[in-house]
Short mmCIF file of C-alpha atoms in Angstrom, two decimals:
data_model
loop_
_atom_site.label_atom_id
_atom_site.label_comp_id
_atom_site.label_asym_id
_atom_site.label_seq_id
_atom_site.Cartn_x
_atom_site.Cartn_y
_atom_site.Cartn_z
CA MET T 1 0.00 0.00 0.00
CA ALA T 2 1.53 3.31 -1.07
CA GLU T 3 -1.45 5.65 -1.05
CA LEU T 4 0.67 8.31 0.70
CA SER T 5 3.45 8.26 -1.89
CA GLY T 6 4.55 11.79 -2.71
CA LEU T 7 3.13 13.24 0.52
CA THR T 8 5.02 14.53 3.55
CA ALA T 9 4.03 14.20 7.20
CA LEU T 10 5.02 15.78 10.51
CA VAL T 11 4.18 13.79 13.65
CA THR T 12 4.47 15.47 17.06
CA GLY T 13 5.32 13.25 19.99
CA GLY T 14 6.72 10.83 17.43
CA GLY T 15 9.50 9.49 19.62
CA SER T 16 7.46 6.71 21.25
CA GLY T 17 4.04 5.13 21.70
CA ILE T 18 1.22 6.07 19.35
CA GLY T 19 3.27 8.81 17.69
CA LEU T 20 6.08 6.45 16.75
CA ALA T 21 3.63 3.82 15.53
CA ALA T 22 1.86 6.44 13.40
CA ALA T 23 5.15 7.70 11.94
CA ARG T 24 6.18 4.16 11.02
CA LEU T 25 2.87 3.39 9.34
CA LEU T 26 2.77 6.65 7.41
CA ALA T 27 6.30 5.93 6.18
CA ALA T 28 5.37 2.36 5.28
CA ARG T 29 2.52 3.73 3.17
CA GLY T 30 4.83 5.98 1.20
CA ALA T 31 5.01 9.29 3.06
CA GLN T 32 8.20 11.15 3.88
CA VAL T 33 8.05 11.58 7.66
CA ALA T 34 9.55 13.95 10.19
CA VAL T 35 8.94 13.65 13.93
CA LEU T 36 8.91 16.44 16.49
CA ASP T 37 9.63 15.36 20.05
CA LEU T 38 11.59 16.28 23.16
CA LYS T 39 13.64 13.17 22.39
CA PRO T 40 13.16 12.47 18.67
CA THR T 41 14.02 9.11 17.18
CA ASP T 42 16.76 8.75 14.58
CA GLU T 43 14.46 6.47 12.59
CA PHE T 44 13.02 9.47 10.73
CA THR T 45 13.92 13.11 10.24
CA GLY T 46 14.04 13.93 13.95
CA LEU T 47 13.46 17.44 15.27
CA SER T 48 13.85 18.35 18.93
CA ALA T 49 11.17 20.73 20.16
CA ASP T 50 8.96 21.51 23.15
CA VAL T 51 5.34 22.19 22.15
CA THR T 52 5.01 24.61 25.09
CA ASP T 53 7.71 26.84 23.57
CA ASP T 54 6.48 28.75 20.53
CA ALA T 55 9.95 29.67 19.26
CA SER T 56 11.03 26.04 19.55
CA VAL T 57 7.94 24.88 17.64
CA ARG T 58 8.33 27.44 14.86
CA ALA T 59 11.99 26.55 14.36
CA ALA T 60 11.24 22.81 14.26
CA VAL T 61 8.29 23.17 11.88
CA ASP T 62 10.33 25.41 9.58
CA ALA T 63 13.15 22.85 9.60
CA ALA T 64 10.70 20.02 8.85
CA ALA T 65 9.15 21.92 5.96
CA ASP T 66 12.59 22.71 4.59
CA ARG T 67 13.84 19.12 4.79
CA LEU T 68 10.64 17.54 3.51
CA GLY T 69 9.83 20.17 0.92
CA GLY T 70 6.61 21.18 2.65
CA ILE T 71 4.14 19.56 5.04
CA ASP T 72 1.04 17.82 3.65
CA ILE T 73 0.00 15.89 6.77
CA LEU T 74 0.18 17.07 10.38
CA VAL T 75 -0.41 14.58 13.19
CA ASN T 76 -0.82 16.48 16.48
CA ASN T 77 -0.05 13.57 18.78
CA ALA T 78 2.12 15.14 21.51
CA GLY T 79 0.39 15.14 24.87
CA ILE T 80 0.71 14.32 28.54
CA GLY T 81 -1.62 12.66 31.03
CA ALA T 82 -2.88 13.69 34.43
CA ALA T 83 -4.59 11.74 37.19
CA GLY T 84 -7.04 13.01 39.78
CA THR T 85 -10.53 14.42 40.31
CA VAL T 86 -11.29 18.05 39.55
CA ALA T 87 -10.19 18.91 43.10
CA ASP T 88 -6.87 17.07 43.05
CA ASN T 89 -4.77 19.00 40.54
CA SER T 90 -3.18 22.36 41.28
CA ASP T 91 -3.60 25.44 39.12
CA GLU T 92 -0.04 24.91 37.93
CA GLN T 93 -0.88 21.37 36.77
CA TRP T 94 -4.03 22.55 34.98
CA HIS T 95 -2.10 25.24 33.14
CA HIS T 96 0.71 22.86 32.20
CA VAL T 97 -1.48 20.06 30.84
CA TYR T 98 -3.59 22.52 28.86
CA ASP T 99 -0.42 24.15 27.58
CA VAL T 100 0.79 20.82 26.20
CA ASN T 101 -2.44 19.11 25.13
CA VAL T 102 -4.38 22.07 23.74
CA VAL T 103 -2.18 25.13 23.21
CA GLY T 104 0.56 22.82 21.93
CA ILE T 105 -1.76 21.81 19.10
CA VAL T 106 -2.45 25.48 18.39
CA ARG T 107 1.27 26.28 18.23
CA VAL T 108 2.16 23.44 15.87
CA THR T 109 -0.90 23.92 13.65
CA ARG T 110 -0.38 27.67 13.54
CA ALA T 111 3.25 27.20 12.59
CA SER T 112 2.33 24.84 9.73
CA ILE T 113 -0.98 26.39 8.87
CA ALA T 114 -11.34 11.49 25.94
CA ALA T 115 -13.94 13.89 24.90
CA THR T 116 -16.88 11.49 24.69
CA ALA T 117 -16.41 9.12 27.64
CA GLY T 118 -16.31 10.11 31.29
CA LEU T 119 -13.45 8.43 33.13
CA PRO T 120 -12.87 8.40 36.90
CA GLN T 121 -9.82 10.26 38.20
CA ARG T 122 -9.21 11.97 34.84
CA ALA T 123 -10.91 15.36 35.21
CA LEU T 124 -8.01 17.51 34.01
CA TYR T 125 -6.94 15.13 31.24
CA SER T 126 -10.53 14.74 30.00
CA ALA T 127 -11.03 18.51 30.00
CA THR T 128 -8.09 18.98 27.65
CA LYS T 129 -9.34 16.25 25.33
CA GLY T 130 -12.79 17.82 25.21
CA ALA T 131 -11.09 21.05 24.18
CA VAL T 132 -9.17 19.20 21.45
CA LEU T 133 -12.44 17.84 20.02
CA SER T 134 -14.01 21.31 19.96
CA LEU T 135 -10.86 22.77 18.40
CA THR T 136 -10.91 20.03 15.74
CA LEU T 137 -14.46 20.91 14.72
CA ALA T 138 -13.74 24.65 14.66
CA MET T 139 -10.59 24.26 12.55
CA ALA T 140 -12.37 21.85 10.19
CA ALA T 141 -15.03 24.50 9.56
CA ASP T 142 -12.51 27.35 9.22
CA HIS T 143 -10.28 25.61 6.69
CA LEU T 144 -12.70 23.48 4.67
CA HIS T 145 -12.67 25.80 1.66
CA GLU T 146 -8.87 25.84 1.65
CA GLY T 147 -8.88 22.12 0.94
CA ILE T 148 -7.61 21.30 4.45
CA ARG T 149 -9.23 18.45 6.34
CA VAL T 150 -9.08 18.36 10.15
CA ASN T 151 -9.99 15.24 12.13
CA CYS T 152 -9.05 13.62 15.41
CA VAL T 153 -8.87 10.12 16.84
CA ASN T 154 -10.30 9.12 20.21
CA PRO T 155 -8.31 6.13 21.46
CA GLY T 156 -9.50 3.95 24.26
CA THR T 157 -7.02 3.12 26.98
CA ALA T 158 -3.95 2.35 24.90
CA ASP T 159 -0.94 0.23 25.78
CA THR T 160 1.60 3.09 25.69
CA PRO T 161 4.64 4.03 27.78
CA TRP T 162 2.55 6.54 29.76
CA VAL T 163 0.00 3.89 30.71
CA GLY T 164 2.89 1.58 31.57
CA ARG T 165 4.30 4.16 33.99
CA LEU T 166 0.84 4.67 35.49
CA LEU T 167 0.49 0.94 36.09
CA ALA T 168 3.99 0.66 37.54
CA ALA T 169 3.14 3.34 40.11
CA ALA T 170 0.01 1.50 41.30
CA ASP T 171 -0.02 -0.47 44.56
CA ASP T 172 -0.92 -3.62 42.61
CA PRO T 173 0.14 -3.17 38.94
CA ALA T 174 -1.34 -6.51 37.85
CA ALA T 175 -4.71 -5.76 39.42
CA GLU T 176 -4.74 -2.25 37.99
CA ARG T 177 -4.00 -3.58 34.49
CA ALA T 178 -6.76 -6.16 34.85
CA ALA T 179 -9.17 -3.36 35.84
CA LEU T 180 -8.20 -1.28 32.81
CA GLU T 181 -8.67 -4.26 30.51
CA ALA T 182 -12.03 -5.07 32.08
CA ARG T 183 -13.19 -1.50 31.40
CA GLN T 184 -12.67 -2.06 27.67
CA PRO T 185 -15.62 -3.90 26.07
CA MET T 186 -13.15 -6.02 24.05
CA GLY T 187 -11.37 -7.01 27.26
CA ARG T 188 -7.94 -5.68 26.30
CA LEU T 189 -6.08 -2.41 25.85
CA VAL T 190 -5.96 -0.73 22.46
CA THR T 191 -2.57 -1.07 20.76
CA ALA T 192 -0.53 1.85 19.46
CA ASP T 193 -0.51 0.24 16.01
CA GLU T 194 -4.32 0.18 15.93
CA VAL T 195 -4.46 3.90 16.66
CA ALA T 196 -1.76 4.51 14.05
CA ALA T 197 -3.89 2.71 11.44
CA GLY T 198 -6.73 5.13 12.09
CA ILE T 199 -4.40 8.10 11.80
CA ALA T 200 -2.99 6.79 8.52
CA TYR T 201 -6.50 6.34 7.13
CA LEU T 202 -7.57 9.88 8.04
CA ALA T 203 -4.37 11.27 6.52
CA SER T 204 -4.76 9.37 3.25
CA PRO T 205 -6.66 10.20 0.05
CA LEU T 206 -8.99 7.32 0.99
CA ALA T 207 -10.53 9.73 3.54
CA ALA T 208 -10.90 12.62 1.10
CA SER T 209 -14.51 13.19 2.19
CA VAL T 210 -13.82 12.90 5.91
CA THR T 211 -13.41 16.11 7.91
CA GLY T 212 -14.64 17.36 11.27
CA THR T 213 -14.78 13.77 12.44
CA ALA T 214 -13.71 12.14 15.69
CA LEU T 215 -12.76 8.53 14.95
CA ALA T 216 -13.17 6.30 17.99
CA ILE T 217 -10.52 3.58 18.22
CA ASP T 218 -11.54 2.38 21.63
CA GLY T 219 -12.77 -1.20 21.40
CA GLY T 220 -16.34 0.02 21.83
CA MET T 221 -15.64 1.89 25.06
CA ALA T 222 -17.57 5.05 24.19
CA GLY T 223 -20.56 3.55 22.42
CA LEU T 224 -21.19 0.05 23.75
CA ARG T 225 -22.97 -0.90 26.97
CA LEU T 226 -22.59 -4.66 27.29
CA ARG T 227 -24.38 -6.94 29.71
CA PRO T 228 -22.09 -8.50 32.30
CA ARG T 229 -20.97 -11.97 31.33
CA SER T 230 -22.82 -14.68 33.21
#
């Protein structure tokens, strides 16, 4: 499959997890890929940048565009997690997570011109993801007539390094992992490669009529309400 042949892609947070999986799949389907990360991989054109620093972002995006000959596909994947109820996180934490997860998208998009499911202990994180969904819809409307499509993916709980660190910090990592898997209707965590496949589809000409869409890759987590197994 080479439906992305001749196209270029910039993936933020492409040094690990879903971002790295997306970069690899986009490259496998023919795209020239650059990754922007605090610790970029040497596997692709790697650019070191902090999405909370506008000057850093602008320099990295300019360098990516120069090396790739332009940017056709932008995957805003960089983000951080946060645990706690609405009362647990400090103002500093709220500002920082929003700065990365929401304003970071603004900075990267500007330079290159868990919104649907309530989760316990994820108030701050979920708030930023709700903002990302609203921003996706607004940008899709603003840029439709420029021929720019804007979509987002809504992964379920994915087996990523961040989730691994969260599990490792739990009192009983095995029990915590079992609880996360039980929360997924399919009984397992979503893989980074599965999320990457959705990203590659949305970025490809196969999705030419898809914009303003949130693609759920969550094993049915948002939409299914299954009866308990007897």
